CSV table of C-alpha atoms in Angstrom, one decimal:
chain,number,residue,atom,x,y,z
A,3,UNK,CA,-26.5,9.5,-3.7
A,4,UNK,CA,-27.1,5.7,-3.5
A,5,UNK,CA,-25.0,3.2,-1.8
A,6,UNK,CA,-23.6,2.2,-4.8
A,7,UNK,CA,-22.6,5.7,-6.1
A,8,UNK,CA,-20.8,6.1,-2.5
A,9,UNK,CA,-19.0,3.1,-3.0
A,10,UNK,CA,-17.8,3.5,-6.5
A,11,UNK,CA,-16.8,7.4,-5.6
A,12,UNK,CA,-14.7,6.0,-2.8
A,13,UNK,CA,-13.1,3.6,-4.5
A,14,UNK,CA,-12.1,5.4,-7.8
A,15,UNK,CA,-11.0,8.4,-5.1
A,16,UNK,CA,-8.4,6.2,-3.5
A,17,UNK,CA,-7.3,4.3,-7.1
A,18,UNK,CA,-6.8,8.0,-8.4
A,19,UNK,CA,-4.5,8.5,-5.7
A,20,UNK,CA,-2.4,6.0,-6.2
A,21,UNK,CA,0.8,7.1,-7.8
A,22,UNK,CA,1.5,5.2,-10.9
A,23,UNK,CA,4.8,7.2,-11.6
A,24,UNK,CA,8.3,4.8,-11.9
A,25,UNK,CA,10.2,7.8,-10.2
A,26,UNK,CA,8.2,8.6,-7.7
A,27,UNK,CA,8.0,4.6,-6.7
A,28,UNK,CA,11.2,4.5,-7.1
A,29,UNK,CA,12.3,7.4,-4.5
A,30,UNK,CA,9.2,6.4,-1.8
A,31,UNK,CA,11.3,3.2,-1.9
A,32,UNK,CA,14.6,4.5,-1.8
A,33,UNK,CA,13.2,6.5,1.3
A,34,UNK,CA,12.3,3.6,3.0
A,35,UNK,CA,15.4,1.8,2.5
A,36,UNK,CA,17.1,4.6,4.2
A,37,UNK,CA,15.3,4.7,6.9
A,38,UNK,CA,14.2,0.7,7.8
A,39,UNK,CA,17.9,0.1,6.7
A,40,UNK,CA,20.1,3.5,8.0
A,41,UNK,CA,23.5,0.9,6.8
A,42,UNK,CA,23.2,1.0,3.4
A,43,UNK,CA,24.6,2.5,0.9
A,44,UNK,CA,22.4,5.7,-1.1
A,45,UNK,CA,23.5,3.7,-4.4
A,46,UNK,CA,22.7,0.3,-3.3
A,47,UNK,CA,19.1,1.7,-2.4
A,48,UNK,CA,18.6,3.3,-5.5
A,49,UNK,CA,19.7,0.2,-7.6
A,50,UNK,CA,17.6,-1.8,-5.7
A,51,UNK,CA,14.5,0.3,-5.6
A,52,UNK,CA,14.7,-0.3,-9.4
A,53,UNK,CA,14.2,-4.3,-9.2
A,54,UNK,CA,11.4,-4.1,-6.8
A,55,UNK,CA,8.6,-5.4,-8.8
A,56,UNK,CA,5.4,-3.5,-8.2
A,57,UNK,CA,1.9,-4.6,-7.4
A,58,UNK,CA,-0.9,-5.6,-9.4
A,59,UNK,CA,-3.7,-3.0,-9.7
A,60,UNK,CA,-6.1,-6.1,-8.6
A,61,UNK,CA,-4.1,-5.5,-5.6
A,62,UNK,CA,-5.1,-2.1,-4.4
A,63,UNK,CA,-8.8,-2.4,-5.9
A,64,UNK,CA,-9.0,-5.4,-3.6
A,65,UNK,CA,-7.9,-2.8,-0.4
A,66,UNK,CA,-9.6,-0.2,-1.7
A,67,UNK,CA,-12.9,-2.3,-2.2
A,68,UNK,CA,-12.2,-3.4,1.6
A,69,UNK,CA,-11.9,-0.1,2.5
A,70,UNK,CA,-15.0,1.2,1.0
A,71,UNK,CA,-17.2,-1.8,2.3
A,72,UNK,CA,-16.1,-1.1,6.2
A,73,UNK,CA,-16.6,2.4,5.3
A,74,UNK,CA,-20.3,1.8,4.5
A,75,UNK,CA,-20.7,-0.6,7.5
A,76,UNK,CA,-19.4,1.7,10.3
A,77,UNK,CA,-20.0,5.7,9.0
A,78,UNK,CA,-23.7,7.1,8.2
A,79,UNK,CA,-24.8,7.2,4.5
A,80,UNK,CA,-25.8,10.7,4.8
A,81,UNK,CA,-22.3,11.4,6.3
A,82,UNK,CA,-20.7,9.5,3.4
A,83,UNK,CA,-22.7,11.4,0.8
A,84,UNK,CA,-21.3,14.4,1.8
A,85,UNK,CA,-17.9,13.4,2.1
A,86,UNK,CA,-18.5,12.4,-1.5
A,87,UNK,CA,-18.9,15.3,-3.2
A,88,UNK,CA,-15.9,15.3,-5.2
A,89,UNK,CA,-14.5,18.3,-3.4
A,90,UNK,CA,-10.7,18.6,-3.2
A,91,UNK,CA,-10.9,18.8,0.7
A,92,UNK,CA,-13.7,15.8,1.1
A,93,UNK,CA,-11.1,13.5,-1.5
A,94,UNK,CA,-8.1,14.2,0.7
A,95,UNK,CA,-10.5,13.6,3.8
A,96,UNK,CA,-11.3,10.1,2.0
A,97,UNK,CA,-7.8,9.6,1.2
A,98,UNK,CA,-6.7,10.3,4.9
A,99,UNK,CA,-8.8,8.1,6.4
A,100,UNK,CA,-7.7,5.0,3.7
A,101,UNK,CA,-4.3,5.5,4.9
A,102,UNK,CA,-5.6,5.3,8.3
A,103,UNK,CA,-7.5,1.9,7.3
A,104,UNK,CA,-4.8,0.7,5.9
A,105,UNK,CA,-2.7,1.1,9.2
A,106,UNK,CA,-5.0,-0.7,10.7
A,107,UNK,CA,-3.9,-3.9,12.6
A,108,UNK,CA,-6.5,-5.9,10.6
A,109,UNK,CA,-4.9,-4.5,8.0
A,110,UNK,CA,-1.2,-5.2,8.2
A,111,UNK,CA,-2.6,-9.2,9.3
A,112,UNK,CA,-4.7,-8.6,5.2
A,113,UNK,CA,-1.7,-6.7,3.2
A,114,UNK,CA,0.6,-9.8,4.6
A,115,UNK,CA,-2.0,-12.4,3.6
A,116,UNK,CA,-1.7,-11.1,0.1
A,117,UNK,CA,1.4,-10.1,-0.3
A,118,UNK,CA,2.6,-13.8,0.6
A,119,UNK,CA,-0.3,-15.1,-1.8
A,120,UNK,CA,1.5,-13.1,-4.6
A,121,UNK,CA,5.3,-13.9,-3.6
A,122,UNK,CA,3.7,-17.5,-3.9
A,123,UNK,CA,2.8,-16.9,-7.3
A,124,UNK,CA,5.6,-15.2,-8.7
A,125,UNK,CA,8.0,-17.0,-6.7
A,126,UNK,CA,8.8,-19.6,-9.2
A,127,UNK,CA,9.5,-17.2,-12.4
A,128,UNK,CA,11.0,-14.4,-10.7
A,129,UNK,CA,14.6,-14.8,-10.2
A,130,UNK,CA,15.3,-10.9,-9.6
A,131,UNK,CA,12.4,-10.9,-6.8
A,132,UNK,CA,13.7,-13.9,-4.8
A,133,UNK,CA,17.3,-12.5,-5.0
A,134,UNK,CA,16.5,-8.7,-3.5
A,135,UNK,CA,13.8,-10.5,-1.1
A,136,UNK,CA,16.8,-12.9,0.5
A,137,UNK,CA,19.0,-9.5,0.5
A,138,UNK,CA,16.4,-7.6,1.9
A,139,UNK,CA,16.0,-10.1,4.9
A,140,UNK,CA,19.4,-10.9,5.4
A,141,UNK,CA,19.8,-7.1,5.5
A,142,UNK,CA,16.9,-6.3,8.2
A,143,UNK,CA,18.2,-9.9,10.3
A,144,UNK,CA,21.3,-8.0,10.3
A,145,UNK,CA,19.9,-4.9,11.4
A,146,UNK,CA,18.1,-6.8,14.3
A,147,UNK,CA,20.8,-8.3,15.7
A,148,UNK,CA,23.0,-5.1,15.6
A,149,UNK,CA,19.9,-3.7,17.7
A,150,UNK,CA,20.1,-6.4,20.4
């Protein structure tokens, strides 16, 4: 398997992962809610879970591209070959360690970068958006002081 093979296999792998389902998007971000924000109310998460606008695909390509690249710079290309083998086990391996990468503190300084790059953009034409973001961190603001 070439190195452009490997590259393409582990970046379809983690795009395949990704969970383009409303209701499941919808309850991950419900969960959330109730855990970063224990005050709220279950209905209040739920209704706003539904307003949360989601990401662009160009989005997660871009991370999983990124992902893929430092892959190929820091693991063997034999070693990658054989995690690429389209197994059930060697694509949950791959998808592990993506969600591993993506914890990454390189990462979290990246996934802000863009994130802020897209509020940017959308900023000006999404009213819904720029309402549940001021909620969100007048909500957590709260929730900091209450923890002081």
């Amino acid at each position: 398997m070439d190195i452009l093979a490997i590259r393409d296999h582990l970046i379809a792998t983690v795009m395949c992962r990704i969970d383009n389902s409303i209701s499941s998007r919808a309850e991950a971000l419900r969960e959330f809610m109730d855990v970063t924000l224990p005050n709220i109310e279950k209905d209040a998460s739920a209704e706003i879970a539904q307003h949360i606008p989601t990401l662009p695909e160009n989005i997660y390509r871009k991370w999983a591209e990124m992902f893929a690249d430092r892959m190929l710079q820091t693991v063997k290309t034999d070693q990658l070959a054989d995690m690429c083998d389209n197994t059930e086990e060697s694509n949950a391996t791959i998808a592990l360690v993506y969600l591993m990468f993506m914890e990454s503190e390189r990462m979290e300084v990246q996934i802000a970068k863009d994130l802020t790059e897209l509020g940017v953009k959308s900023s000006a034409t999404d009213e819904v958006g720029n309402f549940l973001g001021g909620y969100l961190r007048t909500a957590l603001g709260a929730r900091k002081e209450q923890l002081h």
